[in-house]
XYZ file of C-alpha atoms in Angstrom:
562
model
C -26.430 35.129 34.421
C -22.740 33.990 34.318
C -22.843 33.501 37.898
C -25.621 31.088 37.756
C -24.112 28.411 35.306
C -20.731 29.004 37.630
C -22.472 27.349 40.442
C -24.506 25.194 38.438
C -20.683 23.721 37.173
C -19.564 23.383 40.284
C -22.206 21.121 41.072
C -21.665 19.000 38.423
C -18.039 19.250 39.010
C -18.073 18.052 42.662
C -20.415 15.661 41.374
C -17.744 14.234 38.998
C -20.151 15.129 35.653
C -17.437 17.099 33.959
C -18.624 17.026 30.565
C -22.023 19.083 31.991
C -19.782 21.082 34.089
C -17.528 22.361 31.151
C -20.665 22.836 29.096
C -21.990 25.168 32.256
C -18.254 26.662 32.566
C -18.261 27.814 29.351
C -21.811 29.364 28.999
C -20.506 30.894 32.296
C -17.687 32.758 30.544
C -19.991 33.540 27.336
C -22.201 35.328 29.417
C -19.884 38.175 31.273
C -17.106 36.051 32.766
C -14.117 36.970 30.476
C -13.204 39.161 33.271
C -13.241 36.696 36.304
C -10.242 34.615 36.978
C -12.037 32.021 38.825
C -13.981 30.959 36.344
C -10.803 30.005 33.713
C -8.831 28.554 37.111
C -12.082 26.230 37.355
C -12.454 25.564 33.387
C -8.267 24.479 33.477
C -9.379 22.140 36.430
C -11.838 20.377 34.709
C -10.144 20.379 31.662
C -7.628 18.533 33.487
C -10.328 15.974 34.679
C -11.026 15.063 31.232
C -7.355 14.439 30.230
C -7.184 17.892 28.130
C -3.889 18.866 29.458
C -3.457 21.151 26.295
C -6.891 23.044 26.871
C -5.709 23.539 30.432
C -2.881 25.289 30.171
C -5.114 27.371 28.044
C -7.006 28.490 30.439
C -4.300 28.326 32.782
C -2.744 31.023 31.195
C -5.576 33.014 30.832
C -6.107 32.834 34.468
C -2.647 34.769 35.011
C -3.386 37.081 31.895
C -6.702 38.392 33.682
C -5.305 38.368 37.578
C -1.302 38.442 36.940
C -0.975 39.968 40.789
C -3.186 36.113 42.250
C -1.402 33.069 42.802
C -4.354 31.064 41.242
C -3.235 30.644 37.768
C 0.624 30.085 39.057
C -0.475 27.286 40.726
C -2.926 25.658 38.351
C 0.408 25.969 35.381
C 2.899 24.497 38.221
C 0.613 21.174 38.525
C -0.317 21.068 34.753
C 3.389 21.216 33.605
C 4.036 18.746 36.085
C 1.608 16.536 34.505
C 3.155 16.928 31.194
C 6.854 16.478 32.843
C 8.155 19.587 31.894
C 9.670 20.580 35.452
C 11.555 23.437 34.973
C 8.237 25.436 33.567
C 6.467 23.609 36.229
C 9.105 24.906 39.007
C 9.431 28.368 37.900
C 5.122 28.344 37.977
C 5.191 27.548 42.006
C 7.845 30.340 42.686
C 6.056 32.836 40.651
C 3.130 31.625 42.570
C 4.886 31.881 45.997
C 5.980 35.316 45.025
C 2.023 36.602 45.056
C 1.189 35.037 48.402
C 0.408 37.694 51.212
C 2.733 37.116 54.270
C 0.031 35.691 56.536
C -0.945 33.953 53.854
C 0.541 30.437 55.546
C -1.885 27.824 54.709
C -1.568 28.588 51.142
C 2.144 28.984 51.194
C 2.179 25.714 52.859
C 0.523 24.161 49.779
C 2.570 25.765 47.427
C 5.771 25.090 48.883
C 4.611 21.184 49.535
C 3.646 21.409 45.114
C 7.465 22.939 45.237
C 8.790 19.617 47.067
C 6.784 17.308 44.700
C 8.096 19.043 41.880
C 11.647 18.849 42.699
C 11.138 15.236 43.652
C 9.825 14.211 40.625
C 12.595 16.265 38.300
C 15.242 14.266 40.089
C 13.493 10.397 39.833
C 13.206 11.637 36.106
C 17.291 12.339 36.012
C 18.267 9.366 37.417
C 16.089 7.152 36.020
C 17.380 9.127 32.450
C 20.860 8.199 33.584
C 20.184 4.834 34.371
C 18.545 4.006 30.903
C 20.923 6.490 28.765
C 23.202 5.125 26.787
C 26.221 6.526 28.048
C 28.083 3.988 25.338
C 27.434 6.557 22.989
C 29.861 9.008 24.357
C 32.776 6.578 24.219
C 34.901 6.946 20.658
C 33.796 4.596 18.088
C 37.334 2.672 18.800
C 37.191 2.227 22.118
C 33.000 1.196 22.077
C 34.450 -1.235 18.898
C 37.089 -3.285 21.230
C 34.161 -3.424 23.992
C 31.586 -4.862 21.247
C 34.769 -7.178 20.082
C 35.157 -8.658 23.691
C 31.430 -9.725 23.672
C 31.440 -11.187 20.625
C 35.059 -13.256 21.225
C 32.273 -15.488 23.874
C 29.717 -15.904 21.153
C 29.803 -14.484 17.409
C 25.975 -14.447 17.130
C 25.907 -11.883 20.131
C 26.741 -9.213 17.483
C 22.933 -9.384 16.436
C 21.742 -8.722 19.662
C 24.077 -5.762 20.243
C 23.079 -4.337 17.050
C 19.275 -4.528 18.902
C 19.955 -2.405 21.720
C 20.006 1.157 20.195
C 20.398 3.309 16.937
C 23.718 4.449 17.435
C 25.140 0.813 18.570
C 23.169 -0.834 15.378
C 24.937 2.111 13.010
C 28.308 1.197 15.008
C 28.232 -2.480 14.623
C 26.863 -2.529 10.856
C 29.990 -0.396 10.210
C 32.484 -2.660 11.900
C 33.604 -5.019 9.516
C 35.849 -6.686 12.515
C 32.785 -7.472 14.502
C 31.592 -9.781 11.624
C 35.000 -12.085 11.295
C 33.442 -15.067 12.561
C 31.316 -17.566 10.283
C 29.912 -20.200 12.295
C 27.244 -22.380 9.593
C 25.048 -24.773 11.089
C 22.116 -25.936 9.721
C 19.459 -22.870 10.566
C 19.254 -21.189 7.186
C 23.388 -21.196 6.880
C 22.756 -19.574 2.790
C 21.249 -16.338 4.537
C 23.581 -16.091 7.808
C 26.931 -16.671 5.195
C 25.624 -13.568 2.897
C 24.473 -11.407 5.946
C 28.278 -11.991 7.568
C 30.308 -11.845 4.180
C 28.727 -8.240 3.603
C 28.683 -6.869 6.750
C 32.685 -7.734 7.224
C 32.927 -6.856 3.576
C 34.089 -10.395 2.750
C 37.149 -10.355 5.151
C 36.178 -13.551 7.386
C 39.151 -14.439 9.782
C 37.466 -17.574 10.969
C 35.132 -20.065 9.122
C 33.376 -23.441 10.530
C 31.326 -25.188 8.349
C 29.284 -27.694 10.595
C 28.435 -31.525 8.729
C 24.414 -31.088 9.384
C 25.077 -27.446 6.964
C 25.703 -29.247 4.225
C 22.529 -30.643 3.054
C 21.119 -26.721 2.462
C 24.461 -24.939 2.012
C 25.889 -27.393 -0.871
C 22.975 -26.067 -3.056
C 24.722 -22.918 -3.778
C 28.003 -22.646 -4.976
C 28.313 -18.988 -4.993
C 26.887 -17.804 -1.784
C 30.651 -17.343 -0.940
C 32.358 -16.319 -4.167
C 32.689 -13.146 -2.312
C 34.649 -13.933 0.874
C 38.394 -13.162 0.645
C 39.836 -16.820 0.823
C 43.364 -15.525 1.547
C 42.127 -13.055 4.492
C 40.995 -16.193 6.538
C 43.218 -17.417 9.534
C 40.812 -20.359 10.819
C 39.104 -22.945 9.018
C 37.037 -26.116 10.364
C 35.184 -28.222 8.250
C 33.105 -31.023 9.291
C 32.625 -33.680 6.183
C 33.658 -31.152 3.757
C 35.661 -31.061 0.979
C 37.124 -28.103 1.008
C 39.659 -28.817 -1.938
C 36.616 -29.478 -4.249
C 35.085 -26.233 -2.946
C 37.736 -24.071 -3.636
C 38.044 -25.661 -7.332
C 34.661 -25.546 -8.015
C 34.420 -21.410 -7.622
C 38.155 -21.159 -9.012
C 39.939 -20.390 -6.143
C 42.113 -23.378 -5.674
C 44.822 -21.537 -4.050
C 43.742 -18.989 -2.224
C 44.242 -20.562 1.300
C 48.104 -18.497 1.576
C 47.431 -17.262 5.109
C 45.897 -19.825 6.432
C 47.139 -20.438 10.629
C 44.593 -23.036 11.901
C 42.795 -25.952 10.007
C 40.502 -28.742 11.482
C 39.146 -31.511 9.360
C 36.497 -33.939 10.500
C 35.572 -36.194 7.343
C 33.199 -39.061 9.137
C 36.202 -41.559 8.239
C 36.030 -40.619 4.291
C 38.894 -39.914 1.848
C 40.443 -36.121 2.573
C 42.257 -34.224 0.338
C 44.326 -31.454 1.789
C 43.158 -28.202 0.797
C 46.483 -26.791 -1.469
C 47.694 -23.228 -0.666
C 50.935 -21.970 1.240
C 51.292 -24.188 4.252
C 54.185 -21.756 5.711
C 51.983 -19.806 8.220
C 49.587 -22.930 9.758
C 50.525 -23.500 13.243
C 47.417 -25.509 14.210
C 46.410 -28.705 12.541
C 43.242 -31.117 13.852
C 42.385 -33.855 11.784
C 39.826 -36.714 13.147
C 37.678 -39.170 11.721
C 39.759 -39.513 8.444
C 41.558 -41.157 6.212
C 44.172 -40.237 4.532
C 45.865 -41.054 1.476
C 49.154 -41.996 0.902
C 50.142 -39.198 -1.541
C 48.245 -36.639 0.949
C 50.492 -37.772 4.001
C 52.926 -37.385 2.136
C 52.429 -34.129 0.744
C 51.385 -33.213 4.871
C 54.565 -34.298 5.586
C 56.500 -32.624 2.771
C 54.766 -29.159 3.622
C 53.371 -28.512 6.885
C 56.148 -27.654 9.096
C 55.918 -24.905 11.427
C 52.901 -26.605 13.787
C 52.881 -25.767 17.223
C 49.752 -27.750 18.176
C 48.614 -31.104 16.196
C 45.451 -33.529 16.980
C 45.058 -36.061 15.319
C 41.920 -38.743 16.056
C 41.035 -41.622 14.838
C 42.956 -40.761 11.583
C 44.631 -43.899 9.357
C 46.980 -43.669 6.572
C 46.887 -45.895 3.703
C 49.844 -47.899 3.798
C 51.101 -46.769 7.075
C 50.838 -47.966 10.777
C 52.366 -44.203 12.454
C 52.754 -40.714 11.871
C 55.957 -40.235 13.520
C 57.650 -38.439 10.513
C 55.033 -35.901 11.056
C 56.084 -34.898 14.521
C 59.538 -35.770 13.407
C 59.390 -32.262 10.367
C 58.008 -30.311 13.308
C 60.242 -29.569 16.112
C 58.656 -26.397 17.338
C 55.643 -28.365 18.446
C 53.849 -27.097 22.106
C 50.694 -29.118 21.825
C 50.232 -32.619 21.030
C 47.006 -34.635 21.254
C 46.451 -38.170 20.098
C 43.573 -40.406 20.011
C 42.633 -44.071 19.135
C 45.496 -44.313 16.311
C 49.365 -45.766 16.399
C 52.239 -43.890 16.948
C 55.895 -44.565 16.989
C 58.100 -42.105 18.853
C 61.989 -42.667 17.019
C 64.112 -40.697 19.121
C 62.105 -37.628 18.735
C 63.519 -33.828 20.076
C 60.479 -32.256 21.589
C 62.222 -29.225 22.952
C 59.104 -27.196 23.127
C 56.638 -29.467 23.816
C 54.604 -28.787 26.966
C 50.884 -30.977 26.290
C 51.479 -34.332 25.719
C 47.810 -36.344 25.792
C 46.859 -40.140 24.470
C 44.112 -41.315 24.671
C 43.679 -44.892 23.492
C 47.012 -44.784 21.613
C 49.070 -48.144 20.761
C 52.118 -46.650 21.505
C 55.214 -48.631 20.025
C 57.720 -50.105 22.445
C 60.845 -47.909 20.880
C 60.116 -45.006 22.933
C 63.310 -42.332 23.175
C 60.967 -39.011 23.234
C 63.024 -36.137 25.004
C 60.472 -33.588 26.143
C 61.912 -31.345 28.624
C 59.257 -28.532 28.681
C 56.535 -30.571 29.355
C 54.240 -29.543 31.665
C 51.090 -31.817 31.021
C 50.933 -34.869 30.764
C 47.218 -36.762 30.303
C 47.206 -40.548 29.487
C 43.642 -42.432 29.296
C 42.263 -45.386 27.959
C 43.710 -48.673 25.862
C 46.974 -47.010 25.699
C 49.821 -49.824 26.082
C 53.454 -49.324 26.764
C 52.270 -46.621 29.216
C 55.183 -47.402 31.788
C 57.749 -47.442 29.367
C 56.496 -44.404 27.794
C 56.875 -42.881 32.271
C 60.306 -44.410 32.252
C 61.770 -42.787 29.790
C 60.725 -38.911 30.762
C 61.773 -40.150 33.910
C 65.680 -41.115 32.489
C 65.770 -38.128 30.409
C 64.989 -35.472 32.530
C 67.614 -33.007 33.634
C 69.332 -33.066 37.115
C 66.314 -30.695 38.673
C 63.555 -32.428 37.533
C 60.991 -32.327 34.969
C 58.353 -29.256 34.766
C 54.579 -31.132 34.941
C 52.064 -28.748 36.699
C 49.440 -31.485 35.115
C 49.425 -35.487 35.484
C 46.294 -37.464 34.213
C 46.129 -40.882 34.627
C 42.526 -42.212 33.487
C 41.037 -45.482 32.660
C 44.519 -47.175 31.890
C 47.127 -50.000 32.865
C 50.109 -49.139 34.455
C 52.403 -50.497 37.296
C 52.341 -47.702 40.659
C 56.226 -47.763 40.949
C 56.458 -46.288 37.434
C 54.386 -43.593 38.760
C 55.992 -42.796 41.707
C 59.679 -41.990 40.477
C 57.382 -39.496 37.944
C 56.037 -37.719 40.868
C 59.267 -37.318 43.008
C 60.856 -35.788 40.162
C 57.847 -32.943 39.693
C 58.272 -30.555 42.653
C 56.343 -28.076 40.619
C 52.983 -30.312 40.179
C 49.486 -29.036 40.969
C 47.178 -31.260 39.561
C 46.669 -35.394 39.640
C 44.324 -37.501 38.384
C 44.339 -41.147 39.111
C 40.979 -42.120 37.998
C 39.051 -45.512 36.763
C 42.169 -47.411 37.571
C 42.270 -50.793 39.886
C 44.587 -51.600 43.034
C 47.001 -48.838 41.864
C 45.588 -45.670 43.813
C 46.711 -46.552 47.314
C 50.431 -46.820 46.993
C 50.478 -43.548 45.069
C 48.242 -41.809 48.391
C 50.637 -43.716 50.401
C 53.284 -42.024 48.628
C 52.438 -38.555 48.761
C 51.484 -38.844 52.345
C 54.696 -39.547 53.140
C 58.082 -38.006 52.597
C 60.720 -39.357 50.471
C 64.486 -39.824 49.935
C 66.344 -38.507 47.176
C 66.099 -39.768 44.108
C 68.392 -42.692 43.189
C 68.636 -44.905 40.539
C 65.010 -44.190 39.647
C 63.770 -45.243 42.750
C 62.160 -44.263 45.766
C 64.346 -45.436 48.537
C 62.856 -45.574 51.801
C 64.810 -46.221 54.993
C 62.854 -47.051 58.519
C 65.704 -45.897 60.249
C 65.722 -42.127 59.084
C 63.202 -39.679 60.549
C 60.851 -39.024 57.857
C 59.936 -35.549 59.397
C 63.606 -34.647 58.283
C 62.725 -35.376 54.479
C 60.447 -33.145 52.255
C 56.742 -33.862 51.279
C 56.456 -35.163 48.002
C 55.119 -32.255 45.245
C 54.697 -29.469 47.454
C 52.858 -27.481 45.054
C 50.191 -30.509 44.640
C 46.573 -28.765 45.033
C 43.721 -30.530 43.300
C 43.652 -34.551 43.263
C 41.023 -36.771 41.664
C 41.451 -40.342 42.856
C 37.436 -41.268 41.534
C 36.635 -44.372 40.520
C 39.327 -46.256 41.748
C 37.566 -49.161 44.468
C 41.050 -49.612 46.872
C 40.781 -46.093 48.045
C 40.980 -46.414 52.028
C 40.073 -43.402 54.283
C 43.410 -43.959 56.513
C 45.524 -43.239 53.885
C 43.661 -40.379 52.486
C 43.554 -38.517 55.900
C 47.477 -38.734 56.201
C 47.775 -37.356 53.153
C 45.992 -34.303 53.846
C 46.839 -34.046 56.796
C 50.391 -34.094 55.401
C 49.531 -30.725 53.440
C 48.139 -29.068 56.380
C 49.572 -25.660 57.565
C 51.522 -25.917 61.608
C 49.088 -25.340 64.233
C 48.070 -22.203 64.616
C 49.084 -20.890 61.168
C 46.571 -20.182 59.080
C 48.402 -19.629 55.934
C 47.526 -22.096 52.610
C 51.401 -23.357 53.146
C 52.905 -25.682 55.440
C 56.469 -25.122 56.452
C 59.017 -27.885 59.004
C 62.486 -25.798 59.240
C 64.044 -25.145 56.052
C 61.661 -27.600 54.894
C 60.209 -25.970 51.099
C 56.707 -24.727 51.361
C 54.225 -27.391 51.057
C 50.779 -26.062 49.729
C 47.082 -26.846 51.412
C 44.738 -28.961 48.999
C 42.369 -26.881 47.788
C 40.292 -30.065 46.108
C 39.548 -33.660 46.553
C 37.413 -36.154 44.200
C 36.985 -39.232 45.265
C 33.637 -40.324 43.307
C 32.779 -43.765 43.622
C 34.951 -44.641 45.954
C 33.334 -47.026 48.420
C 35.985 -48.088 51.092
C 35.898 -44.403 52.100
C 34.604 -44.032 55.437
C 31.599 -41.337 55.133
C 32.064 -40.542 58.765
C 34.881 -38.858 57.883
C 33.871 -36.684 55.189
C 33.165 -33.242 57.913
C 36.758 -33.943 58.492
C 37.812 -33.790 54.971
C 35.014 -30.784 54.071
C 37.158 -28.765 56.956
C 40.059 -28.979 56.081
C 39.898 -28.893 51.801
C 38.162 -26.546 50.119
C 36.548 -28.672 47.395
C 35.567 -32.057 48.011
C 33.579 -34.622 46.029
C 32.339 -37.785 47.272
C 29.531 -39.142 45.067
C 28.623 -42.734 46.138
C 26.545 -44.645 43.414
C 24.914 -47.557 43.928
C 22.811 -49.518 41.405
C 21.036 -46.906 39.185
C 20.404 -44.552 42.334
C 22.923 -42.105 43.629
C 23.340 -39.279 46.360
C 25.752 -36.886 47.346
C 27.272 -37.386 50.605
C-alpha cells in the first residue's frame, strides 16, 4: 500500500504539485514506510520545495536515524544547512556523507565533493562579506574611536548625528562623549530643540557658540533654553545681531564670560555693547557691521589687550575717525584685517604681525608702521595712500629683506615703481596678485622677467651695459601669479617671464639654476582672466610649461574657456 502513494508522490513531485505529493508522501509513511529511508529523503525534498526548511531537516534526520551506514540523509542535511547558512553543520554533513560512499562509487562522490566545493565557497563570501560590513570600530578603545569621531566632527558639528546613526555601539559612544557635542551652531531650523539636544548631551560644557541673525526670531522666545550651558566653559562666541550683554543679564549671568578666547560680533550697523567678563584670555576679536559707542571703545581699549588677530568691518565709533589706539594696547598682534573704515597708523611696533589686509580702508597719510614679520600682505579696493603705505615697509625693512610669501594687489590705485622696490626686497615670495588694476601690470611682468641690480636707494637700477644673465631673477621662490583683469597684459612679456622661471635644458627639476645663481622655482600657476591682448595662440605654450593656467576670455554676457 505504502508503495503505491510513493509513486503516486513522485508523480506529483516531478510534476511540481508538491502539496499532493506531501499529502501522498505521508500516507506513504502511515502505511508501512517508517522503515524505508527513501521515503523521508523524498518527504525532506519536498519539504524543501515548499520553503519548510525546518520540516526538512526533520526528515532529514530521520533519513540518517533509519539508514545511518547510506549517504542519502548526509547529503540531503549538507544542502539543507546550506540553505539555512549554517556551514560548518552543512560541511561536516558532506564529509560524513563522503565517508559512506563505496570506492567505485565515483559519480556520486563526484556530486558530493562538487556540494563540498559549493559549501566552502559560500562559507568564505559569507566571511568576507562579514568583514567588510563589521564594525571593526568597535574593537578600538573608546579613546582612541572618541579622537576619530572628534576629527569628523572638527569639518562639520552636525556630522555627530549621523555618526550616532551608523550602529549601537557608535550611538552609545557618541551620546556618552560630552566633547563630541562642544559645538552650537543655531540657525533658524528649530534652533530651541537643537540648543537643548547639544547642552545635554555635552552636559552644558559648550566650547563654541554661534548664534546666526535669521535664529533670532524663534530662539528669542525662550529665555531659558540655555540657563543650563556653562557660560564660563565657552572659548568661542559669534553672534550675529545679538545682544549678548542683555542676554547674559536677563538669565543673571552677567559675568560669566571669564574664559572667553574668541568673540565675533555682527550687529547689522546697530548700537553694541561689549559683553563684560575677564577680557585677559581673548586673543581673537571680529567686529563688523557696528557701531560702537564711545564709552564701549573705550572700555575695548582699556581691557582687551592680549589679541593676536583683530577684524574689524565696517565698524564706526562715535566721536572718532580711527582705531589706532586699539592696535596701539596690542603689540602681540599676528593677524590684522580691515575693511571699509579709517585707520591711522602713529608709529605703530608690529613686531609680530605677519597678515596685514585692507580692503577699502582710508588710510591716513602719517604712516610709520614697522612690521618686520610680515608675511602677507593683501590690499584691495578704495584704499588711498596705498604707495605710501609700500614705501614705508620698504624703508623699514632690515638689511636682508622683508619676509612676504603673500602680495595681493586687487582693484586699487597705486604707482608700479612703488611696487617694484617691494618685490626686489622679498626673495622669499610665492604668491602675487595684481588683479582689476589698469596700465600697471606690464612693468611689474616686465620686472620679474628680468633680472635686477641690487637694491639702492629704493630703486631698481638698471644698467644696459651689464649682462643681465650675471644678475639674479627677481623672487625666486615666486610660484602662483594672478595678473586677471588687468586689459595691458601683452603675451611677449608674459612668455619671458616664464620662460625666465624655466629649469636649463635638459633638467627636469621644478628649479632653475645659472652658476652660483640662487635657485629660481618653476611656476606652478598662471591667471590671466580677462585679459584680452593675450595672444590665444599661445596658450599650448603656456599649458606646457605651467602647471595651472587660467585664461577665461569674456565677452558681452557670453564667455568660454580657452
Amino acid at each position: 500500500m505504502s508503495r503505491k502513494h510513493f509513486q503516486q508522490g513522485l508523480t506529483y513531485y516531478k510534476a511540481g504539485n508538491f502539496k499532493e505529493a506531501l499529502d501522498q508522501f505521508n500516507k506513504a509513511i502511515e502505511n508501512g514506510g517508517q522503515t524505508n529511508y527513501t521515503m523521508f529523503d523524498t518527504r525532506a525534498a519536498v519539504f524543501s520545495k515548499l520553503g519548510e526548511t525546518k520540516e526538512a531537516l526533520k526528515d532529514a534526520k530521520k533519513t540518517i536515524e533509519v539508514a545511518p551506514d547510506r549517504w542519502q540523509g548526509y547529503a540531503r542535511a549538507s544542502r539543507l544547512f546550506l540553505q539555512a547558512r549554517k556551514f560548518d553543520a552543512s560541511l561536516t554533513m558532506v564529509r560524513m556523507g563522503l565517508s559512506k560512499l563505496k570506492e567505485q562509487d565515483t559519480t556520486r562522490r563526484a556530486s558530493l565533493l562538487s556540494l563540498e566545493v559549493e559549501v566552502v565557497q559560500a562559507q568564505q563570501d559569507a566571511e568576507r562579506r562579514r568583514q567588510r560590513f563589521s564594525d571593526h570600530m568597535g574593537n578600538l578603545p573608546i579613546e582612541i574611536f572618541g579622537e576619530i569621531a572628534r576629527l569628523v566632527v572638527q569639518q562639520d558639528h552636525t556630522d555627530v548625528i549621523s555618526l550616532s546613526q551608523v550602529s549601537k555601539h557608535w550611538r552609545h559612544v557618541i551620546h556618552n562623549s560630552p566633547y563630541l557635542w562642544d559645538v552650537l551652531i543655531l540657525g533658524r531650523r528649530r534652533p530651541t530643540q537643537k540648543a537643548k539636544l547639544w547642552i545635554e548631551r555635552s552636559k552644558g560644557r559648550i566650547r563654541e557658540l554661534s548664534v546666526q541673525s535669521r535664529t533670532l526670531m524663534d530662539f528669542l522666545q525662550f529665555d531659558e533654553t540655555l540657563l543650563d550651558l556653562q557660560w564660563e566653559h565657552l572659548r568661542i562666541l559669534k553672534a550675529q545681531s545679538w545682544d549678548v550683554s542683555a542676554y547674559l543679564r536677563s538669565i543673571g549671568k552677567l559675568y560669566a564670560l571669564t574664559n572667553l578666547q574668541h568673540l565675533e560680533i555682527e550687529n547689522d550697523f546697530g548700537d553694541m555693547a561689549f559683553p563684560p567678563g575677564d577680557p585677559s584670555f581673548l586673543q581673537h576679536l571680529a567686529i563688523s557691521r557696528t557701531i560702537l559707542s564711545l564709552d564701549t571703545f573705550e572700555s575695548i581699549v582699556a581691557s582687551v589687550r592680549t589679541l593676536k588677530s583683530l577684524t574689524l568691518e565696517s565698524v564706526a565709533v562715535e566721536g572718532r575717525r580711527h582705531f589706532s589706539e586699539l592696535l596701539e594696547v596690542n603689540p602681540m598682534l599676528e593677524t590684522l584685517s580691515l575693511s571699509s573704515l579709517n585707520i591711522r597708523f602713529n608709529s605703530l611696533d608690529l613686531s609680530h604681525l605677519t597678515s596685514l589686509e585692507l580692503r577699502n580702508v582710508i588710510i591716513e597719510p602719517t604712516l610709520l608702521i614697522d612690521v618686520p614679520e610680515l608675511r602677507i600682505l593683501r590690499l584691495e579696493g578704495r584704499t588711498p595712500f596705498v604707495d605710501s603705505l609700500m614705501q614705508c615697509l620698504v624703508e623699514k625693512s632690515s638689511p636682508d629683506g622683508l619676509h612676504l610669501t603673500e602680495i595681493v594687489l586687487r582693484s586699487c590705485v597705486f604707482d608700479s615703481n612703488s611696487v617694484l622696490p617691494l618685490l626686489q626686497i622679498s626673495p622669499e615670495l610665492q604668491i602675487l596678485e595684481v588683479s582689476n588694476v589698469v596700465q600697471l601690470a606690464t612693468p611689474i611682468i616686465e620686472t620679474l622677467a628680468a633680472s635686477y641690480s641690487a637694491r639702492q636707494a629704493g630703486h631698481i637700477l638698471r644698467d644696459p651695459s651689464v649682462d643681465s644673465s650675471a644678475n639674479p631673477i627677481l623672487c625666486p621662490n615666486l610660484m602662483h601669479v594672478n595678473f586677471s583683469r588687468c586689459t595691458d597684459v601683452q603675451t611677449g612679456p608674459l612668455v619671458r617671464m616664464v620662460k625666465s622661471r624655466l629649469p636649463p635644458a635638459g633638467d627636469s627639476q621644478d628649479t632653475a639654476t645659472s652658476g652660483a645663481e640662487a635657485k629660481v622655482k618653476r611656476l606652478i600657476s598662471l591667471a590671466i582672466d580677462e585679459c584680452p591682448n593675450v595672444d590665444s595662440t599661445w596658450l599650448p605654450w603656456f599649458r606646457s610649461n605651467v602647471q595651472s593656467v587660467s585664461c577665461v576670455y569674456m565677452k558681452k554676457k557670453a564667455k568660454f574657456r580657452a
